[in-house]
Short mmCIF file of C-alpha atoms in Angstrom, two decimals:
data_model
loop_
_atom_site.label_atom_id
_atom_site.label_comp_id
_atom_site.label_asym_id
_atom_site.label_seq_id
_atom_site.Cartn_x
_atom_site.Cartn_y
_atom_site.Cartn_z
CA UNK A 1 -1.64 15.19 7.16
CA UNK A 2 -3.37 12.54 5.52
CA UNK A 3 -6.81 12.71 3.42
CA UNK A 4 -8.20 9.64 5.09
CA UNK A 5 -8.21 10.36 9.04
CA UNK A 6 -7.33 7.45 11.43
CA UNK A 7 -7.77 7.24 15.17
CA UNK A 8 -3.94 7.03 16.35
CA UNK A 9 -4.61 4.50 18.93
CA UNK A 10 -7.00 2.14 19.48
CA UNK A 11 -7.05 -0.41 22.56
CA UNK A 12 -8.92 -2.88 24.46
CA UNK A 13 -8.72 -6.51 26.54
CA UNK A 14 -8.09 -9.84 24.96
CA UNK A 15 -11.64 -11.55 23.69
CA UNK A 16 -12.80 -7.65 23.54
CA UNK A 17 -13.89 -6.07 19.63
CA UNK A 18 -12.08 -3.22 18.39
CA UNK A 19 -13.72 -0.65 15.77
CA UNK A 20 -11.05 1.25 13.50
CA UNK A 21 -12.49 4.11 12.00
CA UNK A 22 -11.42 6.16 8.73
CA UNK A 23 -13.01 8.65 7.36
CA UNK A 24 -13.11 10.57 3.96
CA UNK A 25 -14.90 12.10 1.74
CA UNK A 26 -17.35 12.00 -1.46
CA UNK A 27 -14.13 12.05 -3.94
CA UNK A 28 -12.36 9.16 -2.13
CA UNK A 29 -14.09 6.70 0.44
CA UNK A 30 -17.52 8.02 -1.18
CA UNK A 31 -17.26 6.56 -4.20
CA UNK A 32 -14.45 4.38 -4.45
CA UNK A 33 -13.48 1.00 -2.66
CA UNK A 34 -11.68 0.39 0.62
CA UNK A 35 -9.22 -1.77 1.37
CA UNK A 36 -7.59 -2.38 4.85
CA UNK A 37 -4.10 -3.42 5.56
CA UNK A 38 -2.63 -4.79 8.85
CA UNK A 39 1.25 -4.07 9.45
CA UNK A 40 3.32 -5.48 12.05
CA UNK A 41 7.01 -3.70 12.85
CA UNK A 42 9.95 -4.09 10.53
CA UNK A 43 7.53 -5.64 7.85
CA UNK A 44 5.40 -5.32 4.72
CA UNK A 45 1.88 -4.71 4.87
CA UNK A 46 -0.43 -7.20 4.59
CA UNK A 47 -4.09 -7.11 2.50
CA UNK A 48 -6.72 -7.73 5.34
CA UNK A 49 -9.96 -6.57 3.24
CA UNK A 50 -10.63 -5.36 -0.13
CA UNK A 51 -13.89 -4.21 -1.83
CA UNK A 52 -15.27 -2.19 1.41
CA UNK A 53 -15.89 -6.19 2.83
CA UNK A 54 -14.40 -8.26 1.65
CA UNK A 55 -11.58 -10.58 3.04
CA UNK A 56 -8.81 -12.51 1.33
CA UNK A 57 -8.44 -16.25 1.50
CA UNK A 58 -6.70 -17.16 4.60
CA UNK A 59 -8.00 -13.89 6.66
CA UNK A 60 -9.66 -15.04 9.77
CA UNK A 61 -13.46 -13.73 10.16
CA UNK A 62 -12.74 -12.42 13.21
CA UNK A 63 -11.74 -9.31 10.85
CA UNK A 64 -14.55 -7.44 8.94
CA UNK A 65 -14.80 -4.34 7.48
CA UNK A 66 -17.91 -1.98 6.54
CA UNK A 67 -18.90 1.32 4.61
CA UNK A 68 -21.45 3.66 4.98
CA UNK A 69 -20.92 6.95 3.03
CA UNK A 70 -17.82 8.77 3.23
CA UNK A 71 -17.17 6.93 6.03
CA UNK A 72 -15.48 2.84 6.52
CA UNK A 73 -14.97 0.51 9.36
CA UNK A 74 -12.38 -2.14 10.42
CA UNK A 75 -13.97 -4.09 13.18
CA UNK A 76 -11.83 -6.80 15.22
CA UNK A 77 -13.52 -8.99 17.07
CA UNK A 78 -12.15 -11.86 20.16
CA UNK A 79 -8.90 -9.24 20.21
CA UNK A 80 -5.64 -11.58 20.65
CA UNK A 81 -2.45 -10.53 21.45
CA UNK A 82 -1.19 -11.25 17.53
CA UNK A 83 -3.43 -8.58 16.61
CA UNK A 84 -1.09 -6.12 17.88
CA UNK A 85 -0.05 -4.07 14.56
CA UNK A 86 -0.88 -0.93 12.84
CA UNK A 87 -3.75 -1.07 10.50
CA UNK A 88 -4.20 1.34 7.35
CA UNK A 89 -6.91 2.13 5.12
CA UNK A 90 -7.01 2.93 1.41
CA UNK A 91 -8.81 3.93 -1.20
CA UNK A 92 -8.61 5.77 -4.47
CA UNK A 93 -9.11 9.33 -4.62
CA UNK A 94 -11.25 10.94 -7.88
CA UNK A 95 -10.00 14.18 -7.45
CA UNK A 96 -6.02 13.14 -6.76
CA UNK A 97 -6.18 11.14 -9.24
CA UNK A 98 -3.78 9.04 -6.56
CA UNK A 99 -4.62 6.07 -4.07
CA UNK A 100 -4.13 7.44 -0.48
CA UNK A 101 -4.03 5.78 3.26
CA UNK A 102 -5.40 7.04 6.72
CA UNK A 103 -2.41 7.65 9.06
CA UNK A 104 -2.35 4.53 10.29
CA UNK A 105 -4.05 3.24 13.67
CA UNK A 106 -2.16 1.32 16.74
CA UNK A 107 -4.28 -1.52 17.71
CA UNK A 108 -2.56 -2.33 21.65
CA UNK A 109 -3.82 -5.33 23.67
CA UNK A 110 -4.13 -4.64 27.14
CA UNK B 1 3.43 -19.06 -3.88
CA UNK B 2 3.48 -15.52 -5.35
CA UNK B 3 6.81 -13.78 -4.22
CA UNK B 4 8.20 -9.99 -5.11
CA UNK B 5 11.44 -9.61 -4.22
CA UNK B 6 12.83 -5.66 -4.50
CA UNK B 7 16.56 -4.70 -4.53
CA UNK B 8 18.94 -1.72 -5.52
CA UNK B 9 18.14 0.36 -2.43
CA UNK B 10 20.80 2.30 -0.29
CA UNK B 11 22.54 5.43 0.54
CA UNK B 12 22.09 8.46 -1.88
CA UNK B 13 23.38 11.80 -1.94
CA UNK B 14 20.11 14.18 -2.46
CA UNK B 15 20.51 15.28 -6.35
CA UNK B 16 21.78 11.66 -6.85
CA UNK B 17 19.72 9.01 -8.83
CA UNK B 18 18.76 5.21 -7.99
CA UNK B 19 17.46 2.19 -9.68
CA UNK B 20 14.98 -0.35 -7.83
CA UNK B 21 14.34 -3.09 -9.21
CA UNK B 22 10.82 -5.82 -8.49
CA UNK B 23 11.20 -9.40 -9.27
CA UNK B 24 8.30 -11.19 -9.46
CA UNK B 25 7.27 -14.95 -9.35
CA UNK B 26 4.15 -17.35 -9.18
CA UNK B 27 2.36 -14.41 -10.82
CA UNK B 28 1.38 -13.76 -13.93
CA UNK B 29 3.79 -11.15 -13.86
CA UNK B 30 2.27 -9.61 -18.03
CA UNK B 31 -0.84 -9.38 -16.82
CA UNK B 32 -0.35 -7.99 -13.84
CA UNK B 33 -0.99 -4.31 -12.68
CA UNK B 34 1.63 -2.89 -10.25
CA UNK B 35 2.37 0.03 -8.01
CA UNK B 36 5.16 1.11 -5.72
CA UNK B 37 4.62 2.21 -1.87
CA UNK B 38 7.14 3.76 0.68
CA UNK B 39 6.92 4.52 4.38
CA UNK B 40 9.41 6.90 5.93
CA UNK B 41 11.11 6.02 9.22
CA UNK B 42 8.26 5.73 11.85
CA UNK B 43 5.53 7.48 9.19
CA UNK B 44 2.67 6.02 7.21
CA UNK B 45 2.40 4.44 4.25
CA UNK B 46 2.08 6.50 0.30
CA UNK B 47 1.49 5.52 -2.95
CA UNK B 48 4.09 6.38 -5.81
CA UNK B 49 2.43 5.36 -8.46
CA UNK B 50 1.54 2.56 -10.44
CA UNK B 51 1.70 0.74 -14.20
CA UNK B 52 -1.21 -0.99 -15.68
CA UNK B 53 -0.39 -4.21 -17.71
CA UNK B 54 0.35 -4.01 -21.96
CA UNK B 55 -2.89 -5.63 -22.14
CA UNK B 56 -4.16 -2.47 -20.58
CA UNK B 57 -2.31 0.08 -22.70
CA UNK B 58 0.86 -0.05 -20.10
CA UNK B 59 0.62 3.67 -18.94
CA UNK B 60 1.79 5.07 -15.57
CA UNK B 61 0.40 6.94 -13.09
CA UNK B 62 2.29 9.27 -10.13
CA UNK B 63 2.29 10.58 -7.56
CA UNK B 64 2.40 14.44 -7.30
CA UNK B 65 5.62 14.66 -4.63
CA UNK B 66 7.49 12.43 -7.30
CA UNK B 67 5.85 13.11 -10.72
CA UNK B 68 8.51 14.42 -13.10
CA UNK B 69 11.16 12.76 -10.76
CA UNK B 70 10.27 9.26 -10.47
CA UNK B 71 9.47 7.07 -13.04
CA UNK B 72 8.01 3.52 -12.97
CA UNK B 73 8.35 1.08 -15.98
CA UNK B 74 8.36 -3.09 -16.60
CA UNK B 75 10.20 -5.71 -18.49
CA UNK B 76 7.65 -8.42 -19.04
CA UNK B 77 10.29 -10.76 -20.00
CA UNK B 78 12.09 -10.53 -17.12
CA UNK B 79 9.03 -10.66 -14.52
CA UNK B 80 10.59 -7.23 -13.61
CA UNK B 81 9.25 -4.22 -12.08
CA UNK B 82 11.29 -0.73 -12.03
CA UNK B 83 10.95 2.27 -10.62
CA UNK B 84 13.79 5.07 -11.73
CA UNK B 85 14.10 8.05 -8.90
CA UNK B 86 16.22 11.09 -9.90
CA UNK B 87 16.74 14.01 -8.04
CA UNK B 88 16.27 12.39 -4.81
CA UNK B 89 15.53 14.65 -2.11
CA UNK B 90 16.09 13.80 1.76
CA UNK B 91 12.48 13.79 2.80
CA UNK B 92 12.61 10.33 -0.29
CA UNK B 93 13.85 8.38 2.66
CA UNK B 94 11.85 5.75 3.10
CA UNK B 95 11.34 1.87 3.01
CA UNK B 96 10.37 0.90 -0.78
CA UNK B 97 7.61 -1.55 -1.48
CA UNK B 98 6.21 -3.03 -4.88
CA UNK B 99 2.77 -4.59 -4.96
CA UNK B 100 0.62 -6.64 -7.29
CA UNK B 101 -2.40 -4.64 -7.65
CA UNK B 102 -6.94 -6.24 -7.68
CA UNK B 103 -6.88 -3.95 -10.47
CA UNK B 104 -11.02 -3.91 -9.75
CA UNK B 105 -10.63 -3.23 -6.29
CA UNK B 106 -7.48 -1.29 -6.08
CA UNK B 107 -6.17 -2.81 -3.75
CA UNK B 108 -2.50 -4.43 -2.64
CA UNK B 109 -2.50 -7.84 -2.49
CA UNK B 110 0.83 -8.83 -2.62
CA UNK B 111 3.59 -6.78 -1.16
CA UNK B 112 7.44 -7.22 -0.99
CA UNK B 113 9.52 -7.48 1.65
CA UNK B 114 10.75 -3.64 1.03
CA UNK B 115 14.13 -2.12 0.28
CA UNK B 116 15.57 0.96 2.25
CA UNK B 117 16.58 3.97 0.35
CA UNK B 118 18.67 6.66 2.30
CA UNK B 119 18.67 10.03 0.79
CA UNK B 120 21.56 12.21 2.96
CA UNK B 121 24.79 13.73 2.20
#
């Protein structure tokens, strides 16, 4: 069970927004940065958002990502079909002294 | 273009030992801070630890599931990244990934394409 929970599944229409949750706690996500990473089968993970917001150079803005507490946000918005992968978040936990991910979330395109 | 490139995976007897190796390029691969990653078939990503740059005092940090069993280390000269497991136990199965690490941020930015590591007798 990871530290960082993760909706399993997360769906909606093409052109619709998508919100991926994770959630934490006051020694990780409280006080430490999140990152976000987008994974699509039988391949690496890629950085989608760093520093709670921000994105890397040549990530689309359609992908944004917020915190608020112990608590962080991917939001997807206009939801294309290439936007079907598994999306992780991570931060650094105090306590663990160990960077940990959410379980991972399944982004489907109806 | 920044590329990491892992090798030495395969099939290990549990007890048995391995060698993976992380070659780097288009980075500067001295001042770079690293870190190793695995996912087990159809599970979720974890950290196994990572190595901060000479610059930086080149220590390690692991994991708790592999501390005392893993061990991660570089060769600056060789752009190389290594990460030693002994006493591999089944539940080590798992695709291995190195990273380059926003050592502010601590976040991944660069990932490999992964090597597979079977742990089963």
């Amino acid at each position: 069970q990871s530290v960082l929970t993760q909706a399993p599944s997360v769906s909606a229409a093409p052109g619709q927004k998508v919100t991926i949750s994770c959630s934490g706690s006051s020694s990780n996500i409280g006080n430490n940065y999140v990152s976000w990473y987008q994974q699509f089968p039988g391949t690496a993970p890629k950085l989608l958002i760093y520093d709670n917001t921000e994105r890397p150079s040549g990530i689309p803005d359609r992908f944004s990502g917020s915190k608020s507490g112990t608590s962080a946000t991917l939001d997807i918005t206009g939801l294309q079909t290439g936007d079907e992968a598994d999306y992780y978040c991570g931060t650094w936990d105090t306590s663990l002294s160990a960077k940990i991910f959410g379980g991972g979330t399944k982004v489907t395109v109806l | 273009e920044a590329q990491l490139v892992e090798s030495g995976g395969g099939l290990v007897k549990p007890g048995g030992s391995l060698r993976l190796s992380c070659a780097a390029s288009g980075v500067i691969f001295s001042n770079a801070w690293m870190s190793w990653v695995r996912q087990a078939p159809g599970k979720g990503l974890e950290w196994i630890g990572r190595i901060k740059s000479k610059s930086n005092g080149g220590t390690t940090d692991h994991a708790a599931p592999v501390k005392g069993r893993f061990t991660i280390s570089r060769d600056d000269s060789k752009n190389t990244l290594y990460l030693q497991m002994n006493s591999l136990k089944t539940e080590d199965t798992a695709v291995y990934y190195c990273t380059t690490v926003l050592r502010m941020y601590d976040a991944f930015d660069i990932w490999g394409q992964g090597t597979m590591v079977t742990v089963s007798s």
